[in-house]
PDB file of C-alpha atoms in Angstrom:
ATOM      1  CA  MET R  17     -16.045   1.726  20.210  1.00 61.00           C
ATOM      2  CA  ASN R  18     -13.927   4.251  22.210  1.00 73.00           C
ATOM      3  CA  GLN R  19     -13.052   7.694  21.057  1.00 76.00           C
ATOM      4  CA  SER R  20      -8.941   6.433  20.562  1.00 78.00           C
ATOM      5  CA  THR R  21      -9.986   3.881  18.059  1.00 76.00           C
ATOM      6  CA  LEU R  22     -12.261   6.310  16.321  1.00 82.00           C
ATOM      7  CA  ILE R  23      -9.690   8.617  15.689  1.00 83.00           C
ATOM      8  CA  GLU R  24      -7.296   6.204  14.807  1.00 83.00           C
ATOM      9  CA  ILE R  25      -9.583   5.196  11.939  1.00 84.00           C
ATOM     10  CA  PHE R  26     -10.428   8.506  10.619  1.00 88.00           C
ATOM     11  CA  GLU R  27      -6.574   9.282  10.588  1.00 90.00           C
ATOM     12  CA  THR R  28      -5.743   5.781   9.137  1.00 91.00           C
ATOM     13  CA  ILE R  29      -8.230   5.646   6.222  1.00 90.00           C
ATOM     14  CA  PRO R  30      -7.399   8.826   4.250  1.00 93.00           C
ATOM     15  CA  VAL R  31      -3.895   7.223   4.462  1.00 96.00           C
ATOM     16  CA  LEU R  32      -4.676   3.773   3.438  1.00 94.00           C
ATOM     17  CA  LEU R  33      -6.812   5.449   0.519  1.00 95.00           C
ATOM     18  CA  PHE R  34      -3.992   7.360  -0.795  1.00 97.00           C
ATOM     19  CA  ALA R  35      -1.630   4.441  -0.452  1.00 97.00           C
ATOM     20  CA  PHE R  36      -3.869   2.545  -2.488  1.00 96.00           C
ATOM     21  CA  VAL R  37      -4.546   4.957  -5.135  1.00 97.00           C
ATOM     22  CA  ALA R  38      -0.885   5.418  -5.701  1.00 98.00           C
ATOM     23  CA  HIS R  39      -0.592   1.700  -6.016  1.00 98.00           C
ATOM     24  CA  GLU R  40      -2.949   1.395  -8.370  1.00 97.00           C
ATOM     25  CA  TRP R  41      -1.717   4.761 -10.364  1.00 98.00           C
ATOM     26  CA  GLY R  42       1.888   3.013 -10.608  1.00 98.00           C
ATOM     27  CA  HIS R  43       0.471   0.120 -12.441  1.00 98.00           C
ATOM     28  CA  ALA R  44      -1.646   1.998 -14.735  1.00 98.00           C
ATOM     29  CA  TYR R  45       1.063   4.588 -15.689  1.00 98.00           C
ATOM     30  CA  ALA R  46       3.717   1.855 -16.086  1.00 98.00           C
ATOM     31  CA  ALA R  47       1.157  -0.292 -18.509  1.00 98.00           C
ATOM     32  CA  LEU R  48       0.819   2.777 -20.561  1.00 98.00           C
ATOM     33  CA  LYS R  49       4.338   2.926 -20.981  1.00 98.00           C
ATOM     34  CA  GLN R  50       5.023  -0.881 -21.869  1.00 98.00           C
ATOM     35  CA  GLY R  51       2.360  -0.127 -24.435  1.00 98.00           C
ATOM     36  CA  ASP R  52      -0.876  -1.078 -23.041  1.00 98.00           C
ATOM     37  CA  PRO R  53      -3.512   1.932 -22.937  1.00 98.00           C
ATOM     38  CA  THR R  54      -6.324  -0.071 -21.304  1.00 98.00           C
ATOM     39  CA  ALA R  55      -5.807   1.444 -17.666  1.00 98.00           C
ATOM     40  CA  TYR R  56      -5.710   4.913 -19.125  1.00 98.00           C
ATOM     41  CA  ASN R  57      -8.617   4.319 -21.273  1.00 98.00           C
ATOM     42  CA  ALA R  58     -10.476   3.079 -18.250  1.00 97.00           C
ATOM     43  CA  GLY R  59      -9.909   6.431 -16.593  1.00 97.00           C
ATOM     44  CA  ARG R  60      -7.499   4.668 -14.086  1.00 97.00           C
ATOM     45  CA  LEU R  61      -4.263   6.935 -14.675  1.00 97.00           C
ATOM     46  CA  THR R  62      -5.734   9.317 -11.790  1.00 97.00           C
ATOM     47  CA  PHE R  63      -5.240  10.210  -8.232  1.00 96.00           C
ATOM     48  CA  ASN R  64      -8.920  10.688  -8.093  1.00 96.00           C
ATOM     49  CA  PRO R  65     -10.042   8.366  -5.368  1.00 94.00           C
ATOM     50  CA  LEU R  66     -13.417   7.689  -6.758  1.00 94.00           C
ATOM     51  CA  VAL R  67     -12.195   5.581  -9.938  1.00 96.00           C
ATOM     52  CA  HIS R  68     -10.367   3.439  -7.587  1.00 96.00           C
ATOM     53  CA  ILE R  69     -12.253   2.579  -4.394  1.00 94.00           C
ATOM     54  CA  ASP R  70     -13.978  -1.008  -4.217  1.00 92.00           C
ATOM     55  CA  PRO R  71     -16.470  -0.505  -1.018  1.00 90.00           C
ATOM     56  CA  PHE R  72     -15.536  -3.912   0.431  1.00 88.00           C
ATOM     57  CA  ARG R  73     -11.527  -3.991  -0.302  1.00 86.00           C
ATOM     58  CA  THR R  74     -11.359  -0.203   0.406  1.00 90.00           C
ATOM     59  CA  ILE R  75     -13.556   0.769   2.993  1.00 89.00           C
ATOM     60  CA  LEU R  76     -15.344  -1.956   4.723  1.00 88.00           C
ATOM     61  CA  ILE R  77     -12.286  -4.370   5.479  1.00 85.00           C
ATOM     62  CA  PRO R  78      -9.887  -1.994   6.893  1.00 86.00           C
ATOM     63  CA  THR R  79     -12.265  -0.014   8.756  1.00 84.00           C
ATOM     64  CA  ILE R  80     -13.674  -3.331  10.372  1.00 84.00           C
ATOM     65  CA  LEU R  81      -9.811  -4.518  11.159  1.00 81.00           C
ATOM     66  CA  LEU R  82      -9.243  -1.323  12.499  1.00 82.00           C
ATOM     67  CA  ALA R  83     -12.349  -1.241  14.892  1.00 80.00           C
ATOM     68  CA  LEU R  84     -11.139  -4.877  15.898  1.00 76.00           C
ATOM     69  CA  GLY R  85      -7.556  -3.427  17.049  1.00 73.00           C
ATOM     70  CA  GLY R  86      -5.807  -4.924  14.157  1.00 72.00           C
ATOM     71  CA  VAL R  87      -3.325  -4.006  11.405  1.00 77.00           C
ATOM     72  CA  ALA R  88      -5.754  -2.566   8.420  1.00 79.00           C
ATOM     73  CA  VAL R  89      -5.387  -4.169   5.003  1.00 81.00           C
ATOM     74  CA  GLY R  90      -7.138  -3.963   1.810  1.00 85.00           C
ATOM     75  CA  GLY R  91      -6.770  -2.815  -1.579  1.00 88.00           C
ATOM     76  CA  ALA R  92      -8.365  -0.736  -4.116  1.00 92.00           C
ATOM     77  CA  LYS R  93      -9.983  -2.094  -7.666  1.00 93.00           C
ATOM     78  CA  PRO R  94      -7.342  -4.051  -9.428  1.00 92.00           C
ATOM     79  CA  CYS R  95      -6.105  -1.784 -12.129  1.00 95.00           C
ATOM     80  CA  PRO R  96      -7.109  -3.437 -15.895  1.00 96.00           C
ATOM     81  CA  VAL R  97      -4.388  -4.431 -17.803  1.00 97.00           C
ATOM     82  CA  ASN R  98      -3.668  -6.369 -20.927  1.00 97.00           C
ATOM     83  CA  PRO R  99      -0.129  -7.719 -20.972  1.00 96.00           C
ATOM     84  CA  SER R 100      -0.721  -8.884 -24.783  1.00 96.00           C
ATOM     85  CA  LEU R 101      -0.570  -5.313 -25.528  1.00 98.00           C
ATOM     86  CA  TYR R 102       3.165  -4.753 -23.845  1.00 98.00           C
ATOM     87  CA  ARG R 103       5.971  -4.300 -26.124  1.00 97.00           C
ATOM     88  CA  ASN R 104       7.616  -7.161 -24.454  1.00 98.00           C
ATOM     89  CA  TYR R 105       5.678  -9.416 -22.497  1.00 96.00           C
ATOM     90  CA  LYS R 106       7.965 -10.839 -19.919  1.00 96.00           C
ATOM     91  CA  ARG R 107       9.918  -7.200 -19.428  1.00 98.00           C
ATOM     92  CA  GLY R 108       6.496  -5.492 -19.420  1.00 98.00           C
ATOM     93  CA  ASP R 109       4.488  -7.511 -16.744  1.00 97.00           C
ATOM     94  CA  ILE R 110       7.613  -7.465 -14.442  1.00 97.00           C
ATOM     95  CA  ILE R 111       7.998  -3.756 -14.708  1.00 98.00           C
ATOM     96  CA  VAL R 112       3.980  -3.395 -14.190  1.00 98.00           C
ATOM     97  CA  ASN R 113       3.628  -5.610 -11.532  1.00 97.00           C
ATOM     98  CA  LEU R 114       6.645  -3.899  -9.652  1.00 98.00           C
ATOM     99  CA  ALA R 115       5.393  -0.263 -10.425  1.00 98.00           C
ATOM    100  CA  GLY R 116       2.668  -0.261  -7.601  1.00 97.00           C
ATOM    101  CA  VAL R 117       5.126  -1.302  -4.928  1.00 97.00           C
ATOM    102  CA  SER R 118       7.750   1.280  -6.203  1.00 98.00           C
ATOM    103  CA  MET R 119       5.232   4.174  -5.718  1.00 98.00           C
ATOM    104  CA  ASN R 120       4.560   2.882  -2.351  1.00 98.00           C
ATOM    105  CA  LEU R 121       7.941   3.117  -1.588  1.00 98.00           C
ATOM    106  CA  LEU R 122       8.308   6.730  -2.837  1.00 98.00           C
ATOM    107  CA  VAL R 123       5.523   7.817  -0.949  1.00 98.00           C
ATOM    108  CA  ALA R 124       6.702   6.461   2.360  1.00 98.00           C
ATOM    109  CA  ILE R 125       9.823   8.353   1.305  1.00 98.00           C
ATOM    110  CA  ALA R 126       7.923  11.808   0.654  1.00 98.00           C
ATOM    111  CA  SER R 127       6.129  11.168   3.997  1.00 98.00           C
ATOM    112  CA  THR R 128       9.136  10.745   5.819  1.00 97.00           C
ATOM    113  CA  ILE R 129      10.496  13.848   4.488  1.00 97.00           C
ATOM    114  CA  LEU R 130       7.296  15.921   5.119  1.00 97.00           C
ATOM    115  CA  PHE R 131       7.152  14.539   8.551  1.00 96.00           C
ATOM    116  CA  PHE R 132      10.682  16.502   8.840  1.00 95.00           C
ATOM    117  CA  GLY R 133       9.291  19.476   7.345  1.00 95.00           C
ATOM    118  CA  VAL R 134       6.056  19.564   9.260  1.00 95.00           C
ATOM    119  CA  GLY R 135       8.307  19.266  12.380  1.00 92.00           C
ATOM    120  CA  LEU R 136      10.057  22.357  11.692  1.00 92.00           C
ATOM    121  CA  LEU R 137       7.291  24.307  10.711  1.00 92.00           C
ATOM    122  CA  GLY R 138       5.762  23.355  14.414  1.00 89.00           C
ATOM    123  CA  GLN R 139       8.821  24.838  15.687  1.00 86.00           C
ATOM    124  CA  ALA R 140       8.325  27.980  13.938  1.00 88.00           C
ATOM    125  CA  LEU R 141       4.549  28.031  14.661  1.00 86.00           C
ATOM    126  CA  PRO R 142       4.339  26.795  18.104  1.00 81.00           C
ATOM    127  CA  GLY R 143       0.499  27.823  18.104  1.00 79.00           C
ATOM    128  CA  ALA R 144       0.082  25.578  15.396  1.00 84.00           C
ATOM    129  CA  ASP R 145       1.103  22.503  17.412  1.00 81.00           C
ATOM    130  CA  ASN R 146      -2.301  20.633  17.468  1.00 84.00           C
ATOM    131  CA  VAL R 147      -2.999  20.648  13.856  1.00 89.00           C
ATOM    132  CA  LEU R 148       0.473  19.766  12.932  1.00 92.00           C
ATOM    133  CA  THR R 149       1.075  17.074  15.548  1.00 91.00           C
ATOM    134  CA  VAL R 150      -2.222  15.279  13.777  1.00 92.00           C
ATOM    135  CA  VAL R 151      -0.687  15.842  10.386  1.00 94.00           C
ATOM    136  CA  GLN R 152       2.615  14.397  11.614  1.00 95.00           C
ATOM    137  CA  ASP R 153       0.807  11.348  13.119  1.00 94.00           C
ATOM    138  CA  MET R 154      -0.893  10.639   9.361  1.00 96.00           C
ATOM    139  CA  LEU R 155       2.309  10.866   7.709  1.00 97.00           C
ATOM    140  CA  GLU R 156       4.247   8.167  10.408  1.00 96.00           C
ATOM    141  CA  LEU R 157       0.724   6.339   9.660  1.00 95.00           C
ATOM    142  CA  SER R 158       1.538   6.708   5.645  1.00 97.00           C
ATOM    143  CA  VAL R 159       5.061   5.560   6.229  1.00 97.00           C
ATOM    144  CA  THR R 160       3.921   2.409   7.890  1.00 96.00           C
ATOM    145  CA  TYR R 161       0.991   1.568   5.788  1.00 95.00           C
ATOM    146  CA  ASN R 162       2.923   2.360   2.667  1.00 97.00           C
ATOM    147  CA  LEU R 163       5.818  -0.272   3.360  1.00 97.00           C
ATOM    148  CA  LEU R 164       3.310  -2.522   4.921  1.00 94.00           C
ATOM    149  CA  LEU R 165       1.559  -2.766   1.349  1.00 95.00           C
ATOM    150  CA  LEU R 166       4.875  -2.966  -0.280  1.00 96.00           C
ATOM    151  CA  PHE R 167       5.764  -6.193   1.783  1.00 94.00           C
ATOM    152  CA  LEU R 168       2.499  -7.453   1.409  1.00 92.00           C
ATOM    153  CA  ASN R 169       2.185  -7.297  -2.152  1.00 94.00           C
ATOM    154  CA  VAL R 170       5.705  -8.946  -2.836  1.00 94.00           C
ATOM    155  CA  LEU R 171       4.608 -11.887  -1.150  1.00 91.00           C
ATOM    156  CA  PRO R 172       4.093 -14.910  -3.131  1.00 90.00           C
ATOM    157  CA  ILE R 173       0.370 -15.164  -2.346  1.00 90.00           C
ATOM    158  CA  PRO R 174      -1.455 -15.832  -5.810  1.00 91.00           C
ATOM    159  CA  GLY R 175      -3.084 -12.234  -7.139  1.00 90.00           C
ATOM    160  CA  PHE R 176      -0.369 -10.638  -5.648  1.00 93.00           C
ATOM    161  CA  ASP R 177       2.141  -8.759  -7.411  1.00 96.00           C
ATOM    162  CA  GLY R 178       5.120 -10.448  -6.299  1.00 95.00           C
ATOM    163  CA  ALA R 179       3.243 -14.009  -7.327  1.00 94.00           C
ATOM    164  CA  HIS R 180       3.193 -12.230 -10.697  1.00 94.00           C
ATOM    165  CA  VAL R 181       6.426 -11.586 -11.166  1.00 96.00           C
ATOM    166  CA  LEU R 182       7.427 -14.878  -9.767  1.00 94.00           C
ATOM    167  CA  MET R 183       5.076 -16.898 -12.358  1.00 94.00           C
ATOM    168  CA  HIS R 184       7.658 -16.005 -14.831  1.00 93.00           C
ATOM    169  CA  TYR R 185       9.922 -18.628 -13.584  1.00 94.00           C
ATOM    170  CA  PHE R 186       7.385 -20.832 -12.160  1.00 92.00           C
ATOM    171  CA  PRO R 187       7.163 -24.380 -13.827  1.00 92.00           C
ATOM    172  CA  PRO R 188       4.097 -24.315 -16.334  1.00 91.00           C
ATOM    173  CA  LYS R 189       1.931 -26.052 -14.041  1.00 92.00           C
ATOM    174  CA  VAL R 190       2.643 -24.227 -10.812  1.00 91.00           C
ATOM    175  CA  ALA R 191       2.200 -20.823 -12.853  1.00 91.00           C
ATOM    176  CA  SER R 192      -1.133 -22.342 -14.110  1.00 92.00           C
ATOM    177  CA  PHE R 193      -2.373 -23.147 -10.553  1.00 90.00           C
ATOM    178  CA  TYR R 194      -1.275 -19.519  -9.458  1.00 90.00           C
ATOM    179  CA  ARG R 195      -3.181 -17.908 -12.535  1.00 90.00           C
ATOM    180  CA  GLN R 196      -6.241 -19.890 -11.463  1.00 92.00           C
ATOM    181  CA  ALA R 197      -6.123 -19.134  -7.998  1.00 90.00           C
ATOM    182  CA  GLU R 198      -5.957 -15.056  -8.294  1.00 89.00           C
ATOM    183  CA  PRO R 199      -9.488 -14.650  -7.972  1.00 86.00           C
ATOM    184  CA  LEU R 200      -9.045 -16.129  -4.382  1.00 84.00           C
ATOM    185  CA  SER R 201      -6.245 -13.724  -3.373  1.00 84.00           C
ATOM    186  CA  LEU R 202      -7.794 -12.321  -0.083  1.00 80.00           C
ATOM    187  CA  PHE R 203      -9.090 -15.735   0.929  1.00 84.00           C
ATOM    188  CA  PHE R 204      -5.451 -16.869   1.001  1.00 84.00           C
ATOM    189  CA  LEU R 205      -4.406 -13.492   2.795  1.00 82.00           C
ATOM    190  CA  PHE R 206      -6.962 -14.354   5.641  1.00 79.00           C
ATOM    191  CA  ALA R 207      -6.204 -17.628   5.681  1.00 83.00           C
ATOM    192  CA  LEU R 208      -2.620 -16.772   6.186  1.00 80.00           C
ATOM    193  CA  ILE R 209      -3.303 -14.228   9.033  1.00 77.00           C
ATOM    194  CA  SER R 210      -5.768 -16.668  10.787  1.00 75.00           C
ATOM    195  CA  PHE R 211      -4.078 -19.477  10.757  1.00 77.00           C
ATOM    196  CA  ALA R 212      -0.543 -19.022  10.496  1.00 73.00           C
ATOM    197  CA  GLY R 213      -0.363 -15.406  12.531  1.00 73.00           C
ATOM    198  CA  GLY R 214       3.353 -16.001  13.752  1.00 82.00           C
ATOM    199  CA  ALA R 215       4.437 -16.637  10.026  1.00 81.00           C
ATOM    200  CA  PHE R 216       2.421 -13.848   8.966  1.00 80.00           C
ATOM    201  CA  SER R 217       3.701 -11.701  11.724  1.00 84.00           C
ATOM    202  CA  MET R 218       7.157 -12.748  10.573  1.00 88.00           C
ATOM    203  CA  LEU R 219       7.048 -12.174   6.710  1.00 84.00           C
ATOM    204  CA  ILE R 220       5.777  -8.660   7.425  1.00 86.00           C
ATOM    205  CA  THR R 221       8.453  -7.712  10.201  1.00 91.00           C
ATOM    206  CA  PRO R 222      10.687  -6.130   7.517  1.00 93.00           C
ATOM    207  CA  ALA R 223       7.724  -3.500   6.832  1.00 93.00           C
ATOM    208  CA  PHE R 224       7.813  -2.286  10.427  1.00 94.00           C
ATOM    209  CA  VAL R 225      12.081  -2.681  10.687  1.00 95.00           C
ATOM    210  CA  LEU R 226      12.229  -0.302   7.586  1.00 96.00           C
ATOM    211  CA  ARG R 227       9.537   2.134   9.012  1.00 96.00           C
ATOM    212  CA  ASP R 228      11.938   2.241  11.941  1.00 96.00           C
ATOM    213  CA  LEU R 229      14.919   3.032   9.880  1.00 95.00           C
ATOM    214  CA  PHE R 230      13.154   5.584   7.934  1.00 96.00           C
ATOM    215  CA  MET R 231      11.585   7.419  10.791  1.00 95.00           C
ATOM    216  CA  HIS R 232      14.416   7.251  13.449  1.00 93.00           C
ATOM    217  CA  PRO R 233      16.208  10.214  11.919  1.00 93.00           C
ATOM    218  CA  VAL R 234      13.259  12.571  12.160  1.00 93.00           C
ATOM    219  CA  LEU R 235      11.877  11.556  15.256  1.00 90.00           C
ATOM    220  CA  PRO R 236      13.808  14.272  17.315  1.00 89.00           C
ATOM    221  CA  PHE R 237      11.564  16.719  15.089  1.00 88.00           C
ATOM    222  CA  ALA R 238       8.371  15.082  16.283  1.00 89.00           C
ATOM    223  CA  LEU R 239       5.792  17.449  17.595  1.00 82.00           C
ATOM    224  CA  GLY R 240       4.634  17.082  21.495  1.00 63.00           C
ATOM    225  CA  ILE R 241       7.548  15.432  22.673  1.00 54.00           C
ATOM    226  CA  GLN R 242       9.468  17.168  25.639  1.00 43.00           C
TER     227      GLN R 242
END
């Protein structure tokens, strides 16, 4: 493993961790607002990463994928919810499942704004270029990975947020299959990546298109560009 790969891992893992935590916090907050205190009672309505980390999904899988030169995917411990406690089951379930990706969108927007702010700070403090350039690198990664998580999670893969929303509109037999297949969500994702890489790339292309739209106006403020 070369030095640039190690640097990429050390910059990416904290960014991914915050993206995962923000996503699960969104689910927990929305569930509480819809009448379900399960996640709140489990201590998941917090940005403390320790309560959200799943060693396999949060650390091991992303690190291995980065070491192999790929795009890091993974997740945190699923947020525990009890949809039967929602004041309106269908409406509440849709809101809670969309809350995670909504948080990822908000983090991507905030990261873009901070990228711009750090660029202005770097122009005012040229001696801090080295440190601030690393901060900008991580903020750009934050935009990329939060948008990637957004588009990955709305895919109609069993266990993903998009599938949870669509199950309300599926025929009963299809919805039942999706519910039974939820524990295999990561298997379906890696099967898609491994055996239908072209289709997977096409499905996540909008994430990178949107990333470019976010970053284009602020790139003139990127430090280290002459």
